[in-house]
CSV table of C-alpha atoms in Angstrom, one decimal:
chain,number,residue,atom,x,y,z
A,22,MET,CA,80.1,121.8,73.4
A,23,GLU,CA,79.0,118.5,74.9
A,24,THR,CA,78.6,118.3,78.6
A,25,HIS,CA,79.8,115.3,80.5
A,26,SER,CA,78.8,114.4,84.0
A,27,LYS,CA,79.5,111.5,86.3
A,28,THR,CA,77.9,110.2,89.4
A,29,VAL,CA,80.2,110.4,92.4
A,30,HIS,CA,80.3,108.4,95.6
A,31,ALA,CA,79.5,110.0,99.0
A,32,PHE,CA,83.1,110.6,100.0
A,33,ASP,CA,83.9,112.1,96.6
A,34,TYR,CA,81.2,114.8,96.8
A,35,ARG,CA,82.1,115.6,100.5
A,36,THR,CA,85.6,116.5,99.6
A,37,LYS,CA,84.6,118.4,96.5
A,38,ILE,CA,81.9,120.5,98.1
A,39,THR,CA,84.2,121.5,101.0
A,40,GLU,CA,86.6,122.8,98.4
A,41,LEU,CA,83.8,124.8,96.6
A,42,GLN,CA,82.3,126.2,99.9
A,43,GLN,CA,79.2,127.8,98.4
A,44,ALA,CA,76.0,126.6,96.9
A,45,MET,CA,72.8,127.8,95.4
A,46,LEU,CA,69.7,126.1,97.0
A,47,TYR,CA,66.8,125.3,94.7
A,48,VAL,CA,63.5,123.7,95.8
A,49,TYR,CA,60.9,122.1,93.5
A,50,ASP,CA,57.2,123.0,93.8
A,51,GLU,CA,54.2,120.8,93.1
A,52,ALA,CA,54.4,121.6,89.4
A,53,ASP,CA,58.1,120.6,89.3
A,54,HIS,CA,59.3,124.2,88.8
A,55,ARG,CA,62.8,124.8,90.2
A,56,LEU,CA,62.7,127.8,92.5
A,57,PRO,CA,65.9,129.5,93.7
A,58,VAL,CA,65.8,129.9,97.5
A,59,SER,CA,69.1,131.1,98.8
A,60,LEU,CA,72.9,131.1,98.5
A,61,LEU,CA,74.6,129.0,101.1
A,62,HIS,CA,78.1,129.7,102.5
A,63,HIS,CA,78.0,127.7,105.8
A,64,PHE,CA,77.0,124.1,106.1
A,65,GLU,CA,78.0,121.0,108.0
A,66,ILE,CA,78.1,117.4,106.8
A,67,ASP,CA,76.8,114.8,109.3
A,68,PRO,CA,78.3,111.3,109.5
A,69,ASP,CA,75.5,110.0,107.2
A,70,GLY,CA,76.4,112.4,104.5
A,71,ASN,CA,73.5,114.8,105.0
A,72,LEU,CA,74.1,118.5,104.9
A,73,VAL,CA,72.8,120.7,107.7
A,74,PHE,CA,72.5,124.5,107.3
A,75,CYS,CA,70.4,127.5,108.2
A,76,THR,CA,68.3,129.4,105.8
A,77,ASN,CA,66.0,132.4,106.2
A,78,ARG,CA,64.4,132.2,102.8
A,79,LEU,CA,61.8,129.6,102.0
A,80,PRO,CA,59.0,129.3,99.4
A,81,VAL,CA,55.7,130.9,100.2
A,82,THR,CA,54.0,127.5,100.5
A,83,ALA,CA,56.2,126.5,103.5
A,84,SER,CA,54.5,125.6,106.8
A,85,ASP,CA,56.0,125.0,110.2
A,86,THR,CA,57.8,121.8,109.1
A,87,GLN,CA,58.0,121.1,105.4
A,88,GLN,CA,59.8,118.6,103.2
A,89,PHE,CA,60.7,119.5,99.6
A,90,ALA,CA,62.4,118.0,96.7
A,91,ALA,CA,65.6,120.1,96.4
A,92,GLU,CA,68.9,120.6,94.6
A,93,LEU,CA,72.2,122.1,95.7
A,94,HIS,CA,74.5,123.5,93.0
A,95,PHE,CA,78.0,124.0,94.4
A,96,TYR,CA,80.3,126.2,92.3
A,97,GLN,CA,83.1,128.7,92.7
A,98,LYS,CA,84.8,131.0,90.3
A,99,GLY,CA,88.2,129.8,89.2
A,100,ILE,CA,87.5,126.1,90.0
A,101,PRO,CA,87.0,124.1,86.8
A,102,TYR,CA,84.2,121.9,88.0
A,103,HIS,CA,80.9,122.2,89.8
A,104,VAL,CA,78.8,119.7,91.9
A,105,ARG,CA,75.1,119.1,91.8
A,106,LEU,CA,73.4,117.3,94.6
A,107,TYR,CA,69.8,116.1,94.3
A,108,GLY,CA,67.7,115.1,97.2
A,109,SER,CA,65.1,116.1,99.7
A,110,ILE,CA,65.2,118.8,102.3
A,111,LEU,CA,63.5,118.8,105.6
A,112,VAL,CA,63.1,122.3,107.1
A,113,GLN,CA,62.3,123.0,110.7
A,114,MET,CA,61.2,126.5,111.5
A,115,ASN,CA,62.0,128.1,114.8
A,116,GLY,CA,62.2,131.7,116.2
A,117,THR,CA,65.9,132.3,115.3
A,118,GLY,CA,65.9,130.8,111.8
A,119,ASN,CA,65.2,127.7,109.7
A,120,LEU,CA,67.3,124.6,110.2
A,121,ALA,CA,67.5,122.6,107.1
A,122,TYR,CA,68.5,118.9,106.7
A,123,PHE,CA,69.4,118.0,103.1
A,124,LYS,CA,69.4,114.2,102.3
A,125,VAL,CA,71.4,113.4,99.2
A,126,HIS,CA,69.8,110.9,96.8
A,127,HIS,CA,72.0,111.6,93.7
A,128,SER,CA,75.2,113.5,93.1
A,129,GLU,CA,77.0,114.7,89.9
A,130,VAL,CA,80.3,116.4,89.1
A,131,HIS,CA,80.4,118.5,85.9
A,132,GLY,CA,83.5,119.9,84.3
A,133,GLU,CA,86.4,117.7,85.2
A,134,GLU,CA,86.1,115.4,82.2
A,135,GLU,CA,85.9,118.2,79.7
A,136,LYS,CA,89.1,119.6,81.1
A,137,GLN,CA,90.8,116.2,81.0
A,138,ASN,CA,89.6,115.5,77.4
A,139,LYS,CA,90.8,118.9,76.3
A,140,TYR,CA,94.2,118.4,77.8
A,141,ALA,CA,94.5,114.9,76.2
A,142,PHE,CA,93.5,116.4,72.8
A,143,LEU,CA,96.1,119.2,73.1
A,144,LYS,CA,98.7,116.7,74.1
A,145,ARG,CA,97.9,114.4,71.1
A,146,TRP,CA,97.9,117.5,68.8
A,147,SER,CA,101.3,118.7,69.9
A,148,ILE,CA,102.8,115.2,69.2
A,149,PHE,CA,100.9,115.1,65.8
A,150,LYS,CA,102.0,118.5,64.6
A,151,TYR,CA,105.7,117.5,65.0
A,152,LEU,CA,105.1,114.4,62.8
A,153,LEU,CA,103.8,116.6,59.9
A,154,PRO,CA,106.3,117.9,57.5
A,155,GLN,CA,107.1,121.6,58.1
A,156,GLN,CA,105.9,123.9,55.5
A,157,GLN,CA,108.4,126.1,53.8
A,158,PRO,CA,107.6,129.7,53.0
A,159,VAL,CA,106.7,130.2,49.4
A,160,ALA,CA,109.1,132.4,47.5
A,161,LEU,CA,107.5,134.7,45.0
């Protein structure tokens, strides 16, 4: 099945990620490997569109203050779409936890167009099947 995605504007992804309410955080290392870091349930969105959250898990290479290329993958069971945010994350470590600031550079929504295309196809098919002559059962 072909996957469709579309780039969304800042206000679009803000409303969609608040509906989804959970995300998987990935960071990219020096070799561009995507490393899963943590599952996020609580985050805030500042007026600039940056996401602020706490995380206790970081890659082994992290120092006191570190900036990484990162990805947030928002999803929830039962919702027909998911959102991917690509950007950079600045992590500030302190005694109680790690405060992370995620700056969004690119955002995508996956899944909505597939559902809309499938619905349009089924609607066209239901109209088309009524135009076909009805087959009569064959008597033997």
